[in-house]
JSON list of C-alpha atoms and ligand atoms in Angstrom, two decimals:
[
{"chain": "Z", "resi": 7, "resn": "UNK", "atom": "CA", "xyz": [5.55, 4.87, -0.05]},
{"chain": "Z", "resi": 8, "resn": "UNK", "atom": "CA", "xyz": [2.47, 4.08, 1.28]},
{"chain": "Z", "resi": 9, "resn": "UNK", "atom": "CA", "xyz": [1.46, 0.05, 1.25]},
{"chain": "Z", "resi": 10, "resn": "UNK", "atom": "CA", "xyz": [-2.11, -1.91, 2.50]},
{"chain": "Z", "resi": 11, "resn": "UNK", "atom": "CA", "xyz": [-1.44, -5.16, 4.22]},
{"chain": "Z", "resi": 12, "resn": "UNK", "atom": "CA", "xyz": [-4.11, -7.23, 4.26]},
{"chain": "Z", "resi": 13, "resn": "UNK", "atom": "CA", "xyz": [-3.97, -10.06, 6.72]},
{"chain": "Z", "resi": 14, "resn": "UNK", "atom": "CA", "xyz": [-6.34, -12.11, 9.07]},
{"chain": "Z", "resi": 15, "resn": "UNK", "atom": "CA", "xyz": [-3.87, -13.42, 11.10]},
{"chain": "Z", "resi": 16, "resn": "UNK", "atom": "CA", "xyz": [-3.22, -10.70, 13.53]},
{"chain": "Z", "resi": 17, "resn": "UNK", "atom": "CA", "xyz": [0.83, -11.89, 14.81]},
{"chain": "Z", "resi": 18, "resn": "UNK", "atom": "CA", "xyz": [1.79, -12.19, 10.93]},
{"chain": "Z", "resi": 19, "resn": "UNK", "atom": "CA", "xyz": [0.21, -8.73, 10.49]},
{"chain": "Z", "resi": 20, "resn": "UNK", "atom": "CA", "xyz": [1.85, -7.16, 13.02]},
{"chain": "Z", "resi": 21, "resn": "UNK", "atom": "CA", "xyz": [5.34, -8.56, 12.71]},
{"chain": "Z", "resi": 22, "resn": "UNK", "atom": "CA", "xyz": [5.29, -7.52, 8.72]},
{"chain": "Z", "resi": 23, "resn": "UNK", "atom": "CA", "xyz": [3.63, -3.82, 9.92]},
{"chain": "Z", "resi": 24, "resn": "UNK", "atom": "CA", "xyz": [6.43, -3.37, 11.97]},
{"chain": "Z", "resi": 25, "resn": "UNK", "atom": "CA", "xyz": [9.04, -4.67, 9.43]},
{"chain": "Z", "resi": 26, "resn": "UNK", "atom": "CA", "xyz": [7.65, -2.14, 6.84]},
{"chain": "Z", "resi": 27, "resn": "UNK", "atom": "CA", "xyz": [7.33, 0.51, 9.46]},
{"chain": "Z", "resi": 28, "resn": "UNK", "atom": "CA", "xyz": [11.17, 0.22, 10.31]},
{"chain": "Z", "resi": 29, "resn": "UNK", "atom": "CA", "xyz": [11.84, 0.18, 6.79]},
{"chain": "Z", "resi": 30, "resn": "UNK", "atom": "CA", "xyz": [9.66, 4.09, 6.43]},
{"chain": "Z", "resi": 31, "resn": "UNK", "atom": "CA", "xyz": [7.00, 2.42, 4.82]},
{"chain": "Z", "resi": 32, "resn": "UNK", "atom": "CA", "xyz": [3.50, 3.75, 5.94]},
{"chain": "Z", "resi": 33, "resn": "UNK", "atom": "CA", "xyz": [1.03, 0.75, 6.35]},
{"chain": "Z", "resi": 34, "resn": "UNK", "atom": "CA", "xyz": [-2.31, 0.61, 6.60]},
{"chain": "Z", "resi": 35, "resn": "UNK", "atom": "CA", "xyz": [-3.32, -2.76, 7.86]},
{"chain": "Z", "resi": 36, "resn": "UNK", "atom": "CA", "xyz": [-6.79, -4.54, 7.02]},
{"chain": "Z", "resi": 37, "resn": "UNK", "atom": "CA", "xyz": [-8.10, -8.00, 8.44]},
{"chain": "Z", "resi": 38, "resn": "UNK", "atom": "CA", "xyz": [-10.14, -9.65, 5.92]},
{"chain": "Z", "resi": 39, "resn": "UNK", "atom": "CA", "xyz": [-11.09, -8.90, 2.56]},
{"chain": "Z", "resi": 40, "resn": "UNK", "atom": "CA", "xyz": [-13.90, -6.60, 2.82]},
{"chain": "Z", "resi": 41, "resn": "UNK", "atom": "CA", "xyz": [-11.76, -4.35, 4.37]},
{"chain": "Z", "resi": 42, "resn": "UNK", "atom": "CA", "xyz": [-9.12, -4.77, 1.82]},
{"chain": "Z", "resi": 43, "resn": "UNK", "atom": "CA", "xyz": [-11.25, -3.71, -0.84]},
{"chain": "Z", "resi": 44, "resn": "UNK", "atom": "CA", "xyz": [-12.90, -0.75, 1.12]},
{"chain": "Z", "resi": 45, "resn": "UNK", "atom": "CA", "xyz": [-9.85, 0.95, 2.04]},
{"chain": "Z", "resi": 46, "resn": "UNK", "atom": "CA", "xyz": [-7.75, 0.01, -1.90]},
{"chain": "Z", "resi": 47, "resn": "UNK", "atom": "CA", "xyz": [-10.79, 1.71, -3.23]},
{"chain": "Z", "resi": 48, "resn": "UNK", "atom": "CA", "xyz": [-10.74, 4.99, -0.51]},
{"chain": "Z", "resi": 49, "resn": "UNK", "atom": "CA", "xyz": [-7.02, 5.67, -0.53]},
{"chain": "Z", "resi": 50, "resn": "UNK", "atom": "CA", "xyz": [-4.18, 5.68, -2.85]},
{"chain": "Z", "resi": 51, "resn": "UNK", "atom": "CA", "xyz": [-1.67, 2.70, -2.35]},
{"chain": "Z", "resi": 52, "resn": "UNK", "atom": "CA", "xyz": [2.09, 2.06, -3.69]},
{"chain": "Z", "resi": 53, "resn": "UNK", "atom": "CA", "xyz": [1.57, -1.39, -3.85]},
{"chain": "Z", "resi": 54, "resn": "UNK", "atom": "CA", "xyz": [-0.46, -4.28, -1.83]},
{"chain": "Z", "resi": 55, "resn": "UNK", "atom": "CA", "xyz": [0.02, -7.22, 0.47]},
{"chain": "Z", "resi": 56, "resn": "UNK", "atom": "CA", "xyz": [-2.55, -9.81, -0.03]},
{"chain": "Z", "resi": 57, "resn": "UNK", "atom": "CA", "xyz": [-3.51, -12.60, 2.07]},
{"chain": "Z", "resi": 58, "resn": "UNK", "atom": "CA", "xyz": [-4.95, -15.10, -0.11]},
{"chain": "Z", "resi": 59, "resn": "UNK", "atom": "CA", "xyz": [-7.04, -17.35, 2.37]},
{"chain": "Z", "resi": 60, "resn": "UNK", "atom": "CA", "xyz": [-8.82, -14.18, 4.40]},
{"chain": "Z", "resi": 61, "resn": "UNK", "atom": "CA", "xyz": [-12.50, -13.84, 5.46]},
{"chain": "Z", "resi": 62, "resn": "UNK", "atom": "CA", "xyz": [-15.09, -12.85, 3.49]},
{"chain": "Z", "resi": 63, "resn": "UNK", "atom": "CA", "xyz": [-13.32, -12.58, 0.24]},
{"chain": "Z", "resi": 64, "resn": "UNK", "atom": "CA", "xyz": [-10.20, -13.98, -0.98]},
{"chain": "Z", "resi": 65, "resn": "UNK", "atom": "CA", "xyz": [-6.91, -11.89, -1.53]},
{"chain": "Z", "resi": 66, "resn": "UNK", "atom": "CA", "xyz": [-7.52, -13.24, -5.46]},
{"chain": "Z", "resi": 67, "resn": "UNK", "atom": "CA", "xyz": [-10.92, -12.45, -5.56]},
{"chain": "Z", "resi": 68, "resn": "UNK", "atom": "CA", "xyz": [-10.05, -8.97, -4.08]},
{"chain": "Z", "resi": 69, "resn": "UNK", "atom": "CA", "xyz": [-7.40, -8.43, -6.92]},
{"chain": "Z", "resi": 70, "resn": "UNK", "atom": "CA", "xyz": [-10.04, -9.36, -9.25]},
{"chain": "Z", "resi": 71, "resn": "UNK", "atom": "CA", "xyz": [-12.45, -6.82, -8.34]},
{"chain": "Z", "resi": 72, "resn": "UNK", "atom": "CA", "xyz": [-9.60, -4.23, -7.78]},
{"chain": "Z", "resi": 73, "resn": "UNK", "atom": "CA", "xyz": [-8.32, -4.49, -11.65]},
{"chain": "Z", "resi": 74, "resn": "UNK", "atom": "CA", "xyz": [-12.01, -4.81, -12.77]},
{"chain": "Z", "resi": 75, "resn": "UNK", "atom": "CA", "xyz": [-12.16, -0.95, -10.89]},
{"chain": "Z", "resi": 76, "resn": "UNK", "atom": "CA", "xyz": [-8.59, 0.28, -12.94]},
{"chain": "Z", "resi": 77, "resn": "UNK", "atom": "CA", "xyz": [-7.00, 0.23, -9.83]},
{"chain": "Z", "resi": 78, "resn": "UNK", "atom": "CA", "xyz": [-3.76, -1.11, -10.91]},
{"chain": "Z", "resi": 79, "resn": "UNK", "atom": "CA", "xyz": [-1.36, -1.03, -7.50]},
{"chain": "Z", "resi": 80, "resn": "UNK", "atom": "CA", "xyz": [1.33, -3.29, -7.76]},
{"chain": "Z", "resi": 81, "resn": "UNK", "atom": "CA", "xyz": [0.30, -6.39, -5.54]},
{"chain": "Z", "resi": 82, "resn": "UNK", "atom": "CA", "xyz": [2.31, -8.94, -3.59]},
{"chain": "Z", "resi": 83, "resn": "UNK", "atom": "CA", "xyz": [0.52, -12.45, -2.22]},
{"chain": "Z", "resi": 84, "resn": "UNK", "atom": "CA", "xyz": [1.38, -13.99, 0.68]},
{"chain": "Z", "resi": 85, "resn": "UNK", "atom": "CA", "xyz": [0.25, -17.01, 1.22]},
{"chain": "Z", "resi": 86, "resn": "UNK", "atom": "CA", "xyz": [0.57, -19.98, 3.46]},
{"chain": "Z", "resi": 87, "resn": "UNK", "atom": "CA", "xyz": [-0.17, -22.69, 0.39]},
{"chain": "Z", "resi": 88, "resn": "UNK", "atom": "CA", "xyz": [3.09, -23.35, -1.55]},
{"chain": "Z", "resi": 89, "resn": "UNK", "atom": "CA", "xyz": [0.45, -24.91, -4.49]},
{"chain": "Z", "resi": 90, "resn": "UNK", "atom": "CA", "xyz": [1.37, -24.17, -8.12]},
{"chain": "Z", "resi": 91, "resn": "UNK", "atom": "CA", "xyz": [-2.01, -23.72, -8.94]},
{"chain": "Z", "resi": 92, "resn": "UNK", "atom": "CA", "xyz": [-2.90, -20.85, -6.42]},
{"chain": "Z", "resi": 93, "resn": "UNK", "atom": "CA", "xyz": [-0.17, -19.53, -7.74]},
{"chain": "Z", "resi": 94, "resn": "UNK", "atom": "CA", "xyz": [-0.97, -19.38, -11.24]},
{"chain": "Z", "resi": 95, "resn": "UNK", "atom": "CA", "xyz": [-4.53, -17.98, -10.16]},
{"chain": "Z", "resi": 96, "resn": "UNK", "atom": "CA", "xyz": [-3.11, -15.25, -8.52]},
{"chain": "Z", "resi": 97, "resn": "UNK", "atom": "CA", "xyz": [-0.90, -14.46, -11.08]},
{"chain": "Z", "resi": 98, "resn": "UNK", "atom": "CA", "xyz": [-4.00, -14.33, -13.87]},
{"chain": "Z", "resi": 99, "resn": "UNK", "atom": "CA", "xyz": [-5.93, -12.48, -11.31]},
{"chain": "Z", "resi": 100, "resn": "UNK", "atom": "CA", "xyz": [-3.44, -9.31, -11.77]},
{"chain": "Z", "resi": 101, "resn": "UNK", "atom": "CA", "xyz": [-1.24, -10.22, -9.09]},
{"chain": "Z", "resi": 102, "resn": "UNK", "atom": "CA", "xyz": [2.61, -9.28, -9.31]},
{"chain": "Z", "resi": 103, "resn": "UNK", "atom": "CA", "xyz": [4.29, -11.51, -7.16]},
{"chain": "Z", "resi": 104, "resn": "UNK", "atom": "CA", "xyz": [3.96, -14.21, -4.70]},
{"chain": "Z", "resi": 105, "resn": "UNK", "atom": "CA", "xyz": [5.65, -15.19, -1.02]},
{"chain": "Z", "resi": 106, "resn": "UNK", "atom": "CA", "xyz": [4.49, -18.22, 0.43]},
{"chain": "Z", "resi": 107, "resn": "UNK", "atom": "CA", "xyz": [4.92, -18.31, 4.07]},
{"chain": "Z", "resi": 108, "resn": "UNK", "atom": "CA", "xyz": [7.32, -18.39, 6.28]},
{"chain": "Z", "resi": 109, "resn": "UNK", "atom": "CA", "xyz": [9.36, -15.80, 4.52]},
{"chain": "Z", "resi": 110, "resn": "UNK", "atom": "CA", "xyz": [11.63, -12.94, 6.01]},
{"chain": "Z", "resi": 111, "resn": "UNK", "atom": "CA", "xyz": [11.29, -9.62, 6.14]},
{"chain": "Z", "resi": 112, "resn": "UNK", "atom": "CA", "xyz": [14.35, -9.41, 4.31]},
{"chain": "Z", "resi": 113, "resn": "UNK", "atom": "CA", "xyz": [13.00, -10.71, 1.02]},
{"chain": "Z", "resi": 114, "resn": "UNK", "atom": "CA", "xyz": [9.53, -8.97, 1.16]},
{"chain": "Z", "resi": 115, "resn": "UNK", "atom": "CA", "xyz": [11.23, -6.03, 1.48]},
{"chain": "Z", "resi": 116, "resn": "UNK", "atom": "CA", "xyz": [13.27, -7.00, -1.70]},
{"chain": "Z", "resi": 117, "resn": "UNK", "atom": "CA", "xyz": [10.38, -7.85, -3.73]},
{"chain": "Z", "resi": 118, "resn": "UNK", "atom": "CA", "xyz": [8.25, -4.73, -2.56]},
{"chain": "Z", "resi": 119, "resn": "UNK", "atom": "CA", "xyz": [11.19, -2.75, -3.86]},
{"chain": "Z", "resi": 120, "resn": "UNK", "atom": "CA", "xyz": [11.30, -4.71, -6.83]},
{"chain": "Z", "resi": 121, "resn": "UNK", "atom": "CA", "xyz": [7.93, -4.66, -7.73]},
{"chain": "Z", "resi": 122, "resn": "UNK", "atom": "CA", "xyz": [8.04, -0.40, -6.91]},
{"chain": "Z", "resi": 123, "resn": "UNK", "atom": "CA", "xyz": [10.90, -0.24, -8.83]},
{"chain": "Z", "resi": 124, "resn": "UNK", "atom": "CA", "xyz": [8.90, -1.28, -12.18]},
{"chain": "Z", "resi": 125, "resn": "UNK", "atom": "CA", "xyz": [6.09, 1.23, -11.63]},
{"chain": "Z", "resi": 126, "resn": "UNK", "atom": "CA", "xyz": [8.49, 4.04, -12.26]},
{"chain": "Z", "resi": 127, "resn": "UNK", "atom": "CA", "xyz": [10.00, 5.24, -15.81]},
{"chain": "Z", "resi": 128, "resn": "UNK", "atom": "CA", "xyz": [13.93, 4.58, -14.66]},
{"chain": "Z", "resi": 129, "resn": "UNK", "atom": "CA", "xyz": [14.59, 0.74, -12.90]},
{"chain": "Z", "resi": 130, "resn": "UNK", "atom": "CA", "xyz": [17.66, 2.43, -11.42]},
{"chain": "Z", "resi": 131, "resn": "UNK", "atom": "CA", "xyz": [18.10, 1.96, -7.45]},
{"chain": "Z", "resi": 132, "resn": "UNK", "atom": "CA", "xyz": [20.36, 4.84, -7.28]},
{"chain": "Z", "resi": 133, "resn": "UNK", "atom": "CA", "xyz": [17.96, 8.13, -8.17]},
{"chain": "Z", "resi": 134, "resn": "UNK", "atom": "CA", "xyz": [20.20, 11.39, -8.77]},
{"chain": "Z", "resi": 135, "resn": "UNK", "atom": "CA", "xyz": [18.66, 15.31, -8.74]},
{"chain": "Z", "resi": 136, "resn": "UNK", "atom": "CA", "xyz": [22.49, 17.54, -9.14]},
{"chain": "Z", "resi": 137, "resn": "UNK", "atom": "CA", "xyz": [24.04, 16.40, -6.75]},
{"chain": "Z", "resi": 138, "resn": "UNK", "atom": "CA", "xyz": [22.00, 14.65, -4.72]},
{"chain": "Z", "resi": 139, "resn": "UNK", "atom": "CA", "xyz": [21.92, 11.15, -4.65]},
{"chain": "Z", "resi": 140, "resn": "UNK", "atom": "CA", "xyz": [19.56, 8.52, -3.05]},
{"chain": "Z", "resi": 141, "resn": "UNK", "atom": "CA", "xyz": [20.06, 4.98, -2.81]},
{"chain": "Z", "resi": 142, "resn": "UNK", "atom": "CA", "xyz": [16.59, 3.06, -2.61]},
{"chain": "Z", "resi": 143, "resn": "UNK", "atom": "CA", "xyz": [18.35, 0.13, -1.49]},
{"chain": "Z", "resi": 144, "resn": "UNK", "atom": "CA", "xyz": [20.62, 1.13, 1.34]},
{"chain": "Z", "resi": 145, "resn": "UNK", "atom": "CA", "xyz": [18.96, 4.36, 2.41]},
{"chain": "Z", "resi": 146, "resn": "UNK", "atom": "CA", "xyz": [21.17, 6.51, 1.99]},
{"chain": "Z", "resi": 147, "resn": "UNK", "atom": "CA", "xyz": [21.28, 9.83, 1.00]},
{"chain": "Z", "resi": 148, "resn": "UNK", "atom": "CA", "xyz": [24.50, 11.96, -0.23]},
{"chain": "Z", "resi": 149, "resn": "UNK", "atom": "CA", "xyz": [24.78, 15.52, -1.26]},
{"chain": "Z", "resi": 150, "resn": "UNK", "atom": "CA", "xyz": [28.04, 16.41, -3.21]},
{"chain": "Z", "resi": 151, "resn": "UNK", "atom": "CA", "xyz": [29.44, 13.04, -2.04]},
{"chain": "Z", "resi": 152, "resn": "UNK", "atom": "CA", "xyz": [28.70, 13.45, 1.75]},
{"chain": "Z", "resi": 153, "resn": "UNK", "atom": "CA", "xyz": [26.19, 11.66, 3.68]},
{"chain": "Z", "resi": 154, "resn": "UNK", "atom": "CA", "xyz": [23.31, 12.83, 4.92]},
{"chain": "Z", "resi": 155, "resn": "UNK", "atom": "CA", "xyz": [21.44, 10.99, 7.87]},
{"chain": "Z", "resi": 156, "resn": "UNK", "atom": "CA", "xyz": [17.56, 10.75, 7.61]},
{"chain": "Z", "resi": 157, "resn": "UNK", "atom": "CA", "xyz": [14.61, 8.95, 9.88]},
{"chain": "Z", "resi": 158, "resn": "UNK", "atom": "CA", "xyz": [13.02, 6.57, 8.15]},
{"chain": "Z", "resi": 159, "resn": "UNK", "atom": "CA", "xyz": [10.12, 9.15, 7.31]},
{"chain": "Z", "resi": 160, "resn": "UNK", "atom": "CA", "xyz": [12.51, 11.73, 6.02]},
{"chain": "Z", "resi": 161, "resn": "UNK", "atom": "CA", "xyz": [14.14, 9.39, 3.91]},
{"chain": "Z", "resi": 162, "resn": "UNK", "atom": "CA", "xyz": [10.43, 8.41, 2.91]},
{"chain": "Z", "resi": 163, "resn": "UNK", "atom": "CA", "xyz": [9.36, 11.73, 1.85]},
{"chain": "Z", "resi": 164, "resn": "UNK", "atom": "CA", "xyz": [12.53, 12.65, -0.32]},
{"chain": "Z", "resi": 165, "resn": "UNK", "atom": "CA", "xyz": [12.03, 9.11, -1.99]},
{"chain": "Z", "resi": 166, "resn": "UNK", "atom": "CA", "xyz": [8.14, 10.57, -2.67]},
{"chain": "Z", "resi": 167, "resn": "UNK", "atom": "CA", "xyz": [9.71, 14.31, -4.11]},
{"chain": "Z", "resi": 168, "resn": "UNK", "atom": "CA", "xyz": [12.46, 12.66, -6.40]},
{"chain": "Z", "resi": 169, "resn": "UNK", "atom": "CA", "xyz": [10.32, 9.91, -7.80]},
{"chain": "Z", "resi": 170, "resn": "UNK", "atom": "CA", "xyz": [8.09, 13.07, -8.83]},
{"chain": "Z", "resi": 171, "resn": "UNK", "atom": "CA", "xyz": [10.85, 14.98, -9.69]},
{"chain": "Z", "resi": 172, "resn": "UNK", "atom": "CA", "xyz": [10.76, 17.55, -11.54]},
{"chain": "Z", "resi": 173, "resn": "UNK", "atom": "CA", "xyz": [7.38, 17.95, -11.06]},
{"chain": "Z", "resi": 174, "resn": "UNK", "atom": "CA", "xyz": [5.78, 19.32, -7.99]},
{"chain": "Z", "resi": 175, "resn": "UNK", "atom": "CA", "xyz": [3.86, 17.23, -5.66]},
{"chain": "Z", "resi": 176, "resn": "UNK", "atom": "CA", "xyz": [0.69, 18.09, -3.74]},
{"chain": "Z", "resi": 177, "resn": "UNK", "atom": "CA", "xyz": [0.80, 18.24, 0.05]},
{"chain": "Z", "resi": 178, "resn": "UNK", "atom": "CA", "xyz": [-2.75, 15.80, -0.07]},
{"chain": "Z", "resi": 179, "resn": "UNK", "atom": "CA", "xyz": [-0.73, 13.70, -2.17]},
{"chain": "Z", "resi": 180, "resn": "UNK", "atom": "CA", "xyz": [2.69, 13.82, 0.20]},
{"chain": "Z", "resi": 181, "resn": "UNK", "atom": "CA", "xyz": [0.30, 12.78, 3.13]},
{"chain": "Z", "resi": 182, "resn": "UNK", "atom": "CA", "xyz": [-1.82, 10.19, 0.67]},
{"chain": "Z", "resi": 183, "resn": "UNK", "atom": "CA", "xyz": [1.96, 8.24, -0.06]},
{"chain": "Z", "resi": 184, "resn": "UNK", "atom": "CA", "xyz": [4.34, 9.11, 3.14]},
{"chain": "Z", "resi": 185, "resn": "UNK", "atom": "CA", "xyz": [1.70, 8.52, 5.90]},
{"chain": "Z", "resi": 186, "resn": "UNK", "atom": "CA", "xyz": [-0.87, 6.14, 6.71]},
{"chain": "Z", "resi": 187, "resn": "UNK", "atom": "CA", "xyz": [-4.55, 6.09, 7.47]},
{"chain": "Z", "resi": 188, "resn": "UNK", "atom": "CA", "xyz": [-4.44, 7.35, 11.29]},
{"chain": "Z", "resi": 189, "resn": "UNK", "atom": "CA", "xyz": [-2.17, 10.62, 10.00]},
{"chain": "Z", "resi": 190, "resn": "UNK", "atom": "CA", "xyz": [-4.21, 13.82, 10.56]},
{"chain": "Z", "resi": 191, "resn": "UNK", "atom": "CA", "xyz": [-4.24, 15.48, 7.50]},
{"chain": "Z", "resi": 192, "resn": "UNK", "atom": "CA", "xyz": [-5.27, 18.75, 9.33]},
{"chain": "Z", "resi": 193, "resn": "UNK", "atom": "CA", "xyz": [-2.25, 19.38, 10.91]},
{"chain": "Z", "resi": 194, "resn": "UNK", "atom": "CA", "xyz": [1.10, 21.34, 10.20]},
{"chain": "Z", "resi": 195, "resn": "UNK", "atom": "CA", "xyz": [2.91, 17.91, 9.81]},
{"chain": "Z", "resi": 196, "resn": "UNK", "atom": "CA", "xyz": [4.09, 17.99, 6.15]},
{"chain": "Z", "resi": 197, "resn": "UNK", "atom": "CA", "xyz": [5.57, 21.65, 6.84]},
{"chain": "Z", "resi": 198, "resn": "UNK", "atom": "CA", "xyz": [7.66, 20.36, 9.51]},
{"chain": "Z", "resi": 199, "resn": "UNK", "atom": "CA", "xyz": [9.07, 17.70, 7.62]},
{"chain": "Z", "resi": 200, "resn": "UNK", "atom": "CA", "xyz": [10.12, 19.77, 5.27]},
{"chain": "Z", "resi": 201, "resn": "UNK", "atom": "CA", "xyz": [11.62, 21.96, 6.73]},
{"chain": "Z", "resi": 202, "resn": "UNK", "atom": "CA", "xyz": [13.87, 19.31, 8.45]},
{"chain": "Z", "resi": 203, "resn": "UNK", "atom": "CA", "xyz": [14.55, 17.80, 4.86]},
{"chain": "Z", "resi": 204, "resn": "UNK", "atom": "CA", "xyz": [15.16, 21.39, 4.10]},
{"chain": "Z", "resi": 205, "resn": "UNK", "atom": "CA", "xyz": [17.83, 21.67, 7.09]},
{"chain": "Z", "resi": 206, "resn": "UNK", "atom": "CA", "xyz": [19.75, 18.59, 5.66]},
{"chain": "Z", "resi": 207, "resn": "UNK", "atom": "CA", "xyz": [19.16, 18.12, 1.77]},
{"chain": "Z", "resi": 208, "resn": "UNK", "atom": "CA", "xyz": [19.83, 21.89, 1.16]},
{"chain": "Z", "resi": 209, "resn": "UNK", "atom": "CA", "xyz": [22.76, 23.43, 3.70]},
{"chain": "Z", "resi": 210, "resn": "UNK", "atom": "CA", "xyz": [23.14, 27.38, 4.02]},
{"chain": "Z", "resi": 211, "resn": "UNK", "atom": "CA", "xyz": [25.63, 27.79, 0.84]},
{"chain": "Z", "resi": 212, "resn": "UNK", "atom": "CA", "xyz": [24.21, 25.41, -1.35]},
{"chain": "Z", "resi": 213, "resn": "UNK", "atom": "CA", "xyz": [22.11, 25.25, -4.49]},
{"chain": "Z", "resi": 214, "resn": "UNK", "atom": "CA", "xyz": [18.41, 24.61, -3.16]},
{"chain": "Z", "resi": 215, "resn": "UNK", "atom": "CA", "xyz": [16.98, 21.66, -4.13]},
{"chain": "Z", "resi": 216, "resn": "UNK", "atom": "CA", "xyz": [14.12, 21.60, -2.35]},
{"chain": "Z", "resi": 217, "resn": "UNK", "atom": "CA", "xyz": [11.22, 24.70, -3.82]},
{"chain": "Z", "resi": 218, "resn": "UNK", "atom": "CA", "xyz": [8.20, 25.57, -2.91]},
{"chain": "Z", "resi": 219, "resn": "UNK", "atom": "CA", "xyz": [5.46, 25.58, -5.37]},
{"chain": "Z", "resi": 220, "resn": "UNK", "atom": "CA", "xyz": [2.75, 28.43, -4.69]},
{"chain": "Z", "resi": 221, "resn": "UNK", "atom": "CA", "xyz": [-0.39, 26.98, -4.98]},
{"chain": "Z", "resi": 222, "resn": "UNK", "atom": "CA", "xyz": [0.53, 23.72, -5.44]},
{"chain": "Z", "resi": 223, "resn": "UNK", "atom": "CA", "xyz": [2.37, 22.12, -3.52]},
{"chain": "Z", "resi": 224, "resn": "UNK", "atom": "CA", "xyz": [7.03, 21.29, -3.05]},
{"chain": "Z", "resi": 225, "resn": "UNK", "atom": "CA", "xyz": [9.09, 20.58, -5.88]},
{"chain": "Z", "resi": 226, "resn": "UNK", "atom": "CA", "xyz": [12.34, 18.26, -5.76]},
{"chain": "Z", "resi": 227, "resn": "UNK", "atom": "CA", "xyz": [14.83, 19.70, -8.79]},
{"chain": "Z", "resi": 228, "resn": "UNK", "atom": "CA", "xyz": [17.67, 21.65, -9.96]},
{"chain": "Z", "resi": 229, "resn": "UNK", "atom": "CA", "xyz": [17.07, 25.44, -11.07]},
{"chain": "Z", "resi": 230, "resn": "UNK", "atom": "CA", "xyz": [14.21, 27.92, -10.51]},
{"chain": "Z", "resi": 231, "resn": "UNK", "atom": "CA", "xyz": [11.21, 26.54, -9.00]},
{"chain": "H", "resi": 26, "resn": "CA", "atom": "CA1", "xyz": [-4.94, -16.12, 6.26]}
]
């Protein structure tokens, strides 16, 4: 899942980047609000992080102009004013949720999952393909009741293919949702994780899981491809 953070203050950034990173998020992180809307508008998001006080334009005013452009990303404020009415402007302005500062990692993490959660057609945290099963919570993964250990992006990738499945998703749209903005699209990347997914989700003796779609892209599902 890929997620913009936008925040001016550079620690707060980087301790929530590296929360999310650790977690196999991929983050893109902008510093004020201009920046916010230029990259929402030139990539695809899972959900944003909004600063509300930021430079330029306001994490509310960038929702605004966001929802006014049908791009409808989940989006998460965090904000340093605990003040009801803030809140409720967010809220009208399209916002989902709202963290006021100090908060842990811990419960941003709950909420992104919460708000991700609601974007999809089941609310279920456990996601099962045949016998594969992956726990959105806990991160873990278990084929015919064993356990299978991922990286964080592995883990991130197979959540991208079962959320899809059973339909196939595009390698532009694997990079566009497992990696972020400094990713190379050019290079062999998305074939290699595969194949390691490959290695693990679908052992020599076992159904595949995992197909290749000619022309369009890898398919998470049960059956022919
Ligand atoms: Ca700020």
């Amino acid at each position: 899942m890929r997620i913009l953070l936008a925040e001016d203050e550079r620690k707060v950034a980087e301790h929530v980047r590296a929360g999310l990173t650790a977690e196999g998020y991929a983050v893109d992180v902008a510093g004020d609000g201009d920046e916010a809307l230029w990259l929402a508008e030139s990539n695809t998001y899972d959900a944003l992080l909004l600063d509300i006080g930021m430079p330029h334009k306001d994490g509310i005013t960038v929702v605004r102009l966001l929802r006014r452009k049908n791009i409808l990303a989940p989006v998460i404020f965090l904000t340093a004013r605990d003040d009801i009415e803030d809140k409720v402007r967010g809220l009208d302005a399209g916002a989902d949720d709202y963290l006021t500062k100090p908060f842990s990692i811990v419960e941003l993490l709950a909420r992104l999952r919460a708000v991700l959660r609601r974007q999809r057609p089941s609310a279920a945290t456990v996601i099962k393909v045949g016998d594969l099963e992956l726990d959105l919570v806990s991160h873990e993964a278990r084929r015919n009741g064993a356990q299978i250990e991922l990286t964080p992006r592995e883990f991130s990738l197979l959540e991208f293919l079962i959320s899809n499945s059973p339909k196939p998703v595009s390698k532009t749209a694997i990079v566009e949702h497992v990696w972020d903005q400094h990713f190379d699209s050019e290079t062999n990347v998305v074939n290699v994780y595969i194949k390691m997914l490959r290695r693990k989700i679908d052992p020599p003796g076992s159904e595949p899981l995992i197909h290749t779609v000619r022309g369009v892209g890898f398919a998470l599902r049960e059956g022919q491809p």
